[in-house]
PDB file of C-alpha atoms in Angstrom:
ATOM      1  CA  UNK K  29      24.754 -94.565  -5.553  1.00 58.00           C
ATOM      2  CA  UNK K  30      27.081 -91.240  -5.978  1.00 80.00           C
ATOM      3  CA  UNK K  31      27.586 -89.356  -2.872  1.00 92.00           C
ATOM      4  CA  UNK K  32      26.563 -85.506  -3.939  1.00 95.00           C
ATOM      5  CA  UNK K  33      27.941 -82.575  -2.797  1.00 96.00           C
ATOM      6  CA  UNK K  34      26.499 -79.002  -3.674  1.00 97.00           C
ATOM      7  CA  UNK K  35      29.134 -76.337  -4.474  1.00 97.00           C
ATOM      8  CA  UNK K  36      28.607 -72.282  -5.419  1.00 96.00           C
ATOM      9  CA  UNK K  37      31.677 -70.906  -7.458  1.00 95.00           C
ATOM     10  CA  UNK K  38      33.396 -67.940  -5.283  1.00 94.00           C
ATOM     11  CA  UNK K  39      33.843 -65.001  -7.638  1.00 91.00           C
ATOM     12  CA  UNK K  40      34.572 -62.366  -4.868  1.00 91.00           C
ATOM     13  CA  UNK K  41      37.645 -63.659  -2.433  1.00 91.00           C
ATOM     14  CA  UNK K  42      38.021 -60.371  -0.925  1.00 93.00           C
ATOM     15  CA  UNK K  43      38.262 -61.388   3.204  1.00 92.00           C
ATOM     16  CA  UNK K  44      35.571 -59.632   4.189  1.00 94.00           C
ATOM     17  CA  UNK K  45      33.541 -62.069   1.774  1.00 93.00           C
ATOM     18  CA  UNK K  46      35.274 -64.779   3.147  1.00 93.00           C
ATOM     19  CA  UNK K  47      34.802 -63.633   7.002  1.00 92.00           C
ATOM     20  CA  UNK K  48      31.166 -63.399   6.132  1.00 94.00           C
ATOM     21  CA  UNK K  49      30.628 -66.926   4.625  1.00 94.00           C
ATOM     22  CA  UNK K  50      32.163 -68.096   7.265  1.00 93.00           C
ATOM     23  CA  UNK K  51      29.684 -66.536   9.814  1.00 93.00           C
ATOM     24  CA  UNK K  52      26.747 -68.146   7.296  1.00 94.00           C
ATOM     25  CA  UNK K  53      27.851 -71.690   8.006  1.00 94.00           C
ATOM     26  CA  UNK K  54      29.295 -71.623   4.724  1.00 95.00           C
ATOM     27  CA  UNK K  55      33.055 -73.162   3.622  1.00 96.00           C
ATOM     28  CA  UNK K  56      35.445 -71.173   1.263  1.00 96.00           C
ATOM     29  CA  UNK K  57      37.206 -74.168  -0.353  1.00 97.00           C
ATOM     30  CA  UNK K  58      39.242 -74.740  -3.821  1.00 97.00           C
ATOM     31  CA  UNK K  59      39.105 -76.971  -6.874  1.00 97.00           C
ATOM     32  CA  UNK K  60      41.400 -78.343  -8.628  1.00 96.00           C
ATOM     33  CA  UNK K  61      42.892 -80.985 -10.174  1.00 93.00           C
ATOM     34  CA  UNK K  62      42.818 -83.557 -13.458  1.00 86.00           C
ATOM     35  CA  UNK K  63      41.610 -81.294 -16.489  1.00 87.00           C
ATOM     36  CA  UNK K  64      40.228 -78.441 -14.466  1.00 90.00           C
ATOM     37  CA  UNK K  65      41.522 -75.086 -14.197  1.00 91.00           C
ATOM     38  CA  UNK K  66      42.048 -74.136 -10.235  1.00 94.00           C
ATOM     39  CA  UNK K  67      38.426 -72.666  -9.279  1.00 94.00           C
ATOM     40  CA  UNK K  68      37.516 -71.064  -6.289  1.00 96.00           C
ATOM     41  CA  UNK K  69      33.972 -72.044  -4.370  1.00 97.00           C
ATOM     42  CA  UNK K  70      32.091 -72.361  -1.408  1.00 97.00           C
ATOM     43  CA  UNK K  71      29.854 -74.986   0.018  1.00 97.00           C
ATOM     44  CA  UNK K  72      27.571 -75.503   3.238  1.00 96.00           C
ATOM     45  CA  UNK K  73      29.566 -76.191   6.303  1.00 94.00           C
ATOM     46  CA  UNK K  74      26.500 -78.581   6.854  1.00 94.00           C
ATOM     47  CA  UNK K  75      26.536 -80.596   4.155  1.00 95.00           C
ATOM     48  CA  UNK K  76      30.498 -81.108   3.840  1.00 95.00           C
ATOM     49  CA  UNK K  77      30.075 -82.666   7.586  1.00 93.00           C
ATOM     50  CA  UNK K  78      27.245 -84.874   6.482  1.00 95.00           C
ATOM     51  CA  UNK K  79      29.553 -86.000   2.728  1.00 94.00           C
ATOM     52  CA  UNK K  80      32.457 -86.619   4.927  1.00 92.00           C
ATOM     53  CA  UNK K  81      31.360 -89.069   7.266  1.00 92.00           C
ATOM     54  CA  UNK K  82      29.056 -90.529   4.400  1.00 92.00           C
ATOM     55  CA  UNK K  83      32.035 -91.043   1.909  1.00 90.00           C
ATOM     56  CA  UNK K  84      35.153 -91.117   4.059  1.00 87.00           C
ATOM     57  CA  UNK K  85      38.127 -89.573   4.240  1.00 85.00           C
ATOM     58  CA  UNK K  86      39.174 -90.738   0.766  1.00 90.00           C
ATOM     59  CA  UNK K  87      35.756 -91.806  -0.636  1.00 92.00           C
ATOM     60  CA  UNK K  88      34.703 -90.099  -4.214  1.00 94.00           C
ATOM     61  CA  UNK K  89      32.572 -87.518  -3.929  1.00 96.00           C
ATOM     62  CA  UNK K  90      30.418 -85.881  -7.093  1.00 96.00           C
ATOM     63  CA  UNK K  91      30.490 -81.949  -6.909  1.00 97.00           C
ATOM     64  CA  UNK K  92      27.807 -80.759  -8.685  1.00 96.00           C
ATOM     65  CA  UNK K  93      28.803 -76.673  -9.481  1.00 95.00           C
ATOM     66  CA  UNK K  94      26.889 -74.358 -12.009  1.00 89.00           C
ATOM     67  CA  UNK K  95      25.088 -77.661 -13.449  1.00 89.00           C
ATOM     68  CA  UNK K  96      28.327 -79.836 -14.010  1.00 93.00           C
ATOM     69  CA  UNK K  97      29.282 -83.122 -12.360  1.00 95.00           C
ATOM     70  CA  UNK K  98      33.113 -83.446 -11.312  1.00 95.00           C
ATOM     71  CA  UNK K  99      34.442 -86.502  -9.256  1.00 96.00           C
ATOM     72  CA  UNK K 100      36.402 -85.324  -6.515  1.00 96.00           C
ATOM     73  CA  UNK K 101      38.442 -86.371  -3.783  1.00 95.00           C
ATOM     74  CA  UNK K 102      38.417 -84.334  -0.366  1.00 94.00           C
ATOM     75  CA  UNK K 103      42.527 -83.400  -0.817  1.00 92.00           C
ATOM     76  CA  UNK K 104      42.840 -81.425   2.485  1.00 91.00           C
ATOM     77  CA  UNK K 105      40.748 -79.026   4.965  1.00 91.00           C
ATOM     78  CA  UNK K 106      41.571 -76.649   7.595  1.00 92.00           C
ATOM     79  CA  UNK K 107      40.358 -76.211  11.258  1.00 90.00           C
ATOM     80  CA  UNK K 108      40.046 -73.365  13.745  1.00 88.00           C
ATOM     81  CA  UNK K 109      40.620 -75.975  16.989  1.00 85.00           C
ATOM     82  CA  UNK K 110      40.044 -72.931  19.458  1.00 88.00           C
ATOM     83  CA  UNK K 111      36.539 -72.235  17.910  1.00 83.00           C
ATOM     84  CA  UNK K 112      36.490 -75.727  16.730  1.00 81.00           C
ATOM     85  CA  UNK K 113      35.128 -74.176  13.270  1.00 86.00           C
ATOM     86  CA  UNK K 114      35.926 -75.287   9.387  1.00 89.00           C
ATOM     87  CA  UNK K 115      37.999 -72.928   7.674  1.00 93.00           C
ATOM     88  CA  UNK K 116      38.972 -74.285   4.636  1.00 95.00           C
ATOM     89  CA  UNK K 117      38.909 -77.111   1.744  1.00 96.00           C
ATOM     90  CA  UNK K 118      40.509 -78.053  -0.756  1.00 96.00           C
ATOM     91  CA  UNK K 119      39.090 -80.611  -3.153  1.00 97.00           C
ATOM     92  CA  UNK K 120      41.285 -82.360  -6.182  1.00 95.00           C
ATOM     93  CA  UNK K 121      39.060 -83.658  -9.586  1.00 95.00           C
ATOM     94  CA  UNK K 122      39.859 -87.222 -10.601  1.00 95.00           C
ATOM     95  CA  UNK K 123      40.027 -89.174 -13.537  1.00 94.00           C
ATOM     96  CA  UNK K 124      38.515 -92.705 -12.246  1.00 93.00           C
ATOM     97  CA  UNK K 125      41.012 -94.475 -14.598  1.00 95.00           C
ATOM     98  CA  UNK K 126      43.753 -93.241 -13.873  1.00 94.00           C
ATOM     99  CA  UNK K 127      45.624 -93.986 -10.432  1.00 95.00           C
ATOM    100  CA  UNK K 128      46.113 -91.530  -7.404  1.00 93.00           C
ATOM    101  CA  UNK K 129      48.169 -92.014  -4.441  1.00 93.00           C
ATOM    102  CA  UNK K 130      46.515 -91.354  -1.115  1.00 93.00           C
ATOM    103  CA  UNK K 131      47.040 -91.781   2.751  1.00 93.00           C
ATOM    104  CA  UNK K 132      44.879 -94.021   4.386  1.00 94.00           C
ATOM    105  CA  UNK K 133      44.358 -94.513   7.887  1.00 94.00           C
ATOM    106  CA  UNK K 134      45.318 -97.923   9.896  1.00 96.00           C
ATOM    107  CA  UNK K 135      43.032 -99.206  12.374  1.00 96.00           C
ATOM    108  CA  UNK K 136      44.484-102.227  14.676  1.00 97.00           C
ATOM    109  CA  UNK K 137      41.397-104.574  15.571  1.00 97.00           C
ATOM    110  CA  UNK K 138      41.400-106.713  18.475  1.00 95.00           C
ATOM    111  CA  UNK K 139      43.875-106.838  21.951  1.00 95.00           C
ATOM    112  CA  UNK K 140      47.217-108.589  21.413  1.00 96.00           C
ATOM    113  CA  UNK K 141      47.877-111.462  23.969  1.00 95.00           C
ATOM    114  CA  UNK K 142      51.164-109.631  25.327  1.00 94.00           C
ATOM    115  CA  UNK K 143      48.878-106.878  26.288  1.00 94.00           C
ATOM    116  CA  UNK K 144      46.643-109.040  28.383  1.00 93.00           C
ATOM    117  CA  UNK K 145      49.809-110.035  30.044  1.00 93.00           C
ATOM    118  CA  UNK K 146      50.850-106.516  31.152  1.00 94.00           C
ATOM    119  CA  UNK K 147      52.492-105.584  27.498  1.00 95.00           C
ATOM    120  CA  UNK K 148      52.532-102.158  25.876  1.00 96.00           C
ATOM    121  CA  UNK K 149      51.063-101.512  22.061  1.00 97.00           C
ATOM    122  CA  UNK K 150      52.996 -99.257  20.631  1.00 97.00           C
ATOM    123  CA  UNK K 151      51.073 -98.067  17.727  1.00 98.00           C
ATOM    124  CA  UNK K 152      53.801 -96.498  15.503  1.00 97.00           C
ATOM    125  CA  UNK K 153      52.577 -96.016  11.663  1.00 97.00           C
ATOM    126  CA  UNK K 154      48.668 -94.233  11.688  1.00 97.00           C
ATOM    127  CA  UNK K 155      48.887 -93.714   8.070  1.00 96.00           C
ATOM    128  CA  UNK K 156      49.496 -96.232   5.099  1.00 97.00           C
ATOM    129  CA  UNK K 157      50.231 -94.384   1.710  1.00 96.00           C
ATOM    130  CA  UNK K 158      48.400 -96.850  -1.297  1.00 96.00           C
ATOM    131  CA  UNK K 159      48.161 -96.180  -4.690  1.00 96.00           C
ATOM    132  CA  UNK K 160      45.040 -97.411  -6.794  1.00 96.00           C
ATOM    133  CA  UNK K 161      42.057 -96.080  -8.805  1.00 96.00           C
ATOM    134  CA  UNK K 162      39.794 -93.655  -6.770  1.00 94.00           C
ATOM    135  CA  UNK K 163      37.065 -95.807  -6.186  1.00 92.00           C
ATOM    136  CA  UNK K 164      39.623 -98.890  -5.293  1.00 94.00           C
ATOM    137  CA  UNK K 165      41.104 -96.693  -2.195  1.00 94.00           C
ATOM    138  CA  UNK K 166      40.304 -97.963   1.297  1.00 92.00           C
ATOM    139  CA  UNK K 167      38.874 -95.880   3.953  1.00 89.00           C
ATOM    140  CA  UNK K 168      40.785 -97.560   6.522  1.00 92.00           C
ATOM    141  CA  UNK K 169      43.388-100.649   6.269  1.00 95.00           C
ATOM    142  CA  UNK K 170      43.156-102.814   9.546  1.00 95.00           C
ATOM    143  CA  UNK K 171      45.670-104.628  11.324  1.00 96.00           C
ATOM    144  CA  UNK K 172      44.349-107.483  13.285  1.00 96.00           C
ATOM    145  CA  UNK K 173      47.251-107.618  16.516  1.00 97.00           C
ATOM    146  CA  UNK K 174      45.464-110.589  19.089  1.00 96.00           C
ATOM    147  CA  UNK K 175      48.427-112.994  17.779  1.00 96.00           C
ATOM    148  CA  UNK K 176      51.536-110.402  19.337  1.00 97.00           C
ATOM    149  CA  UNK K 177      53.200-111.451  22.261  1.00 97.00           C
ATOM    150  CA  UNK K 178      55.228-109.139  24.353  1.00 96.00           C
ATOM    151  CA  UNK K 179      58.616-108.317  22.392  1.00 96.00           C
ATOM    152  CA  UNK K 180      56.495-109.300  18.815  1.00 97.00           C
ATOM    153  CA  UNK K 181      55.842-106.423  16.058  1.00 97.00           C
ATOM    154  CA  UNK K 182      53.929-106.038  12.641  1.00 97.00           C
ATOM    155  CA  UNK K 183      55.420-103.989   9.283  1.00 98.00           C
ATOM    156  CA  UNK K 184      54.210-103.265   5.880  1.00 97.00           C
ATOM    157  CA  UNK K 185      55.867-106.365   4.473  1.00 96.00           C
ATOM    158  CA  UNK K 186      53.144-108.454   7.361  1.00 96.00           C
ATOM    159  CA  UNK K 187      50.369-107.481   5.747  1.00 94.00           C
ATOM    160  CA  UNK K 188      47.970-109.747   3.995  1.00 87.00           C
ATOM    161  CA  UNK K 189      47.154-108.274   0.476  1.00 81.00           C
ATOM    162  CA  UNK K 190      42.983-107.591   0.766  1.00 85.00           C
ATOM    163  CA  UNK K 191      42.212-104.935  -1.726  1.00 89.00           C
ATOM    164  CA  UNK K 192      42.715-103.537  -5.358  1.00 94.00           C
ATOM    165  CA  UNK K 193      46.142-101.004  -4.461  1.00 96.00           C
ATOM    166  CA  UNK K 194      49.659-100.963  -4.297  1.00 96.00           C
ATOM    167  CA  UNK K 195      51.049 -99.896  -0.693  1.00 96.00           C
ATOM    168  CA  UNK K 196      54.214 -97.480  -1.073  1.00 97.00           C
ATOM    169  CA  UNK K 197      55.554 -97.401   2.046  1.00 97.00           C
ATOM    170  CA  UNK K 198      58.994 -99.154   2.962  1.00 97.00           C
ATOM    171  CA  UNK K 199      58.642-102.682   3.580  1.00 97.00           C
ATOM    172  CA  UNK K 200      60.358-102.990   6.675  1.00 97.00           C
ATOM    173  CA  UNK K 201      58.645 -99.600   8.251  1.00 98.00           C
ATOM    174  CA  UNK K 202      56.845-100.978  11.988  1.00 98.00           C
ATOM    175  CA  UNK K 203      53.411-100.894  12.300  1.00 98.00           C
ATOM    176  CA  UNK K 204      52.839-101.747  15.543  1.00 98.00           C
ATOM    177  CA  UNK K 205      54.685-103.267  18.372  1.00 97.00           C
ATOM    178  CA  UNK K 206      54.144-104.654  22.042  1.00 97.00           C
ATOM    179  CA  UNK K 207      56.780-103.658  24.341  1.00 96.00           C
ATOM    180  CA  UNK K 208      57.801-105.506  27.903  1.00 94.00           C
ATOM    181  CA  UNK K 209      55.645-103.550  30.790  1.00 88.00           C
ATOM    182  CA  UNK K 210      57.420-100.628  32.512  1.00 78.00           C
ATOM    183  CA  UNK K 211      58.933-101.633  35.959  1.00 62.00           C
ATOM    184  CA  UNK K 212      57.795 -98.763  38.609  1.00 59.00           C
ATOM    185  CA  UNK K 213      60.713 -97.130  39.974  1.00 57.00           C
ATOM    186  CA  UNK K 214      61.017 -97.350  44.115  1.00 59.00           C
ATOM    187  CA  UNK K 215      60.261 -93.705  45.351  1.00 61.00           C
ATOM    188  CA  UNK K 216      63.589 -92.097  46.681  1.00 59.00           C
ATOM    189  CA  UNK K 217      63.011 -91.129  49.994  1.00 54.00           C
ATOM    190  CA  UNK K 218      66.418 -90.520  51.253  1.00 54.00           C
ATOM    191  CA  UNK K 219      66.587 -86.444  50.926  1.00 53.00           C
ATOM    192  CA  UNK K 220      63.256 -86.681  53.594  1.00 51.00           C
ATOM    193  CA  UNK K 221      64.989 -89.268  55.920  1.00 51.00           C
ATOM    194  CA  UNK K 222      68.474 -86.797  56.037  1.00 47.00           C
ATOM    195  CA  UNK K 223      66.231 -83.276  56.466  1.00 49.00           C
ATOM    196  CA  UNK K 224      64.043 -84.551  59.480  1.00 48.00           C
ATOM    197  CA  UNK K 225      67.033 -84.732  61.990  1.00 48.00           C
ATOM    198  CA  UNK K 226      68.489 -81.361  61.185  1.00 49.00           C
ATOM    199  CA  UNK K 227      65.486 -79.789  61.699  1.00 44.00           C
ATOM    200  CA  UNK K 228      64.941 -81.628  65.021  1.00 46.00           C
ATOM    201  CA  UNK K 229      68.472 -80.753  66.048  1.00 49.00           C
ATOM    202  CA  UNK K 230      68.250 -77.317  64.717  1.00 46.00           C
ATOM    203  CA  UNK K 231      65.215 -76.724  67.371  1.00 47.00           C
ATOM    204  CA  UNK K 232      66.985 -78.099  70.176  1.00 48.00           C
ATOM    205  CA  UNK K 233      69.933 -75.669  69.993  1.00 49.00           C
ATOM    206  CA  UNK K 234      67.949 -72.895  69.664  1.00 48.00           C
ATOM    207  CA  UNK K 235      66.372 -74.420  72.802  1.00 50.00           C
ATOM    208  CA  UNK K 236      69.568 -74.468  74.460  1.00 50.00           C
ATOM    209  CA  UNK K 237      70.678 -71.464  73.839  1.00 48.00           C
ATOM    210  CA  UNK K 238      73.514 -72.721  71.464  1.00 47.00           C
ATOM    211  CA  UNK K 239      73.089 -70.212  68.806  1.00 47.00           C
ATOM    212  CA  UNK K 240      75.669 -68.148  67.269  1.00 46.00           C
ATOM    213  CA  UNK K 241      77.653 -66.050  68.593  1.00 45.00           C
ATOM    214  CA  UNK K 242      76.965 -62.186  69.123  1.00 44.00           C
TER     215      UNK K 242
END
């Protein structure tokens, strides 16, 4: 079943216009992409939320505008993280038989067995770049670490082929890695041990009346 997302072309992008959709829970955003001329639009702040987590981060979405259906990939957006508001979107139109590249995210499942003995993960690569057809693009690609010992890693070239796209990244590029624990350092306490006895000595001149000289 298509996930549906309403859109309103944006004929005046004056910022005051913009400023004000904004304060409607509205989204300026953009189209643009295979066979389409660049169009300017605006869609409910809402809605996009509810699409996103629905679809994904590289799921196809259908953008209905002006009573006509374009499939759509969310390309990027753009966040206020003091007012923790939506700003902007961009959205790019895509033929589903042709082949797009795209970053996908890499979640590592499980705990490694260096880790339970006091080993580090060291996640190092958060994004995989694939290329496939839109509706062959994972939402996530996951990298199953409970085999790792301390001192093992994971690259691209580790892992198992499970889905319809090519991965583009360098084959020796580290995924993820456990590292040996980190020994504590001793705390250096020398700098108090020295101090203390000047002081105390310092107080027993003045005591003694074995100051400076006038």
């Amino acid at each position: 079943m298509a996930i549906v997302l309403q859109a309103q072309s944006r004929e005046d992008l004056s910022k005051s216009n913009t400023k004000g959709l904004r304060r409607t829970g509205n989204i300026p955003a953009v189209l643009y992409g295979n066979g389409v001329d660049s169009r300017a639009i605006f869609i409910d702040g809402s809605d996009f939320i509810k699409v996103i987590r629905k679809a994904g981060r590289n799921g196809v979405i259908t953008m209905k505008i002006d009573g006509e259906d374009y499939p759509v990939m969310l390309h990027e957006y753009q966040t206020d993280t003091i007012k923790d508001e939506l700003l902007h979107a961009d959205f790019y139109k895509v033929d589903m038989s042709s082949e797009v590249d795209a970053d996908v995210n890499v979640h590592l499942v499980g705990e490694s067995a260096g880790q339970k003995e006091g080993g580090v993960v060291q996640h190092l690569l958060h994004e995989i770049t694939v290329r496939a057809l839109p509706a062959d693009i994972p939402e996530a690609i996951e990298v199953n670490i409970e085999k790792l010992e301390i001192g093992d890693s994971l690259s691209i070239k580790d892992l198992a082929k499970t889905g319809n796209y090519e991965i583009l990244n360098d084959v020796e590029e580290t995924i993820v890695s456990v590292t040996p624990p980190q020994a504590e350092e001793p705390e250096d306490t020398t700098d108090e041990e020295i101090t203390e006895p000047e002081l105390v000595d310092a107080e027993k001149d003045g005591e003694n009346g074995e100051g400076e000289e006038e």
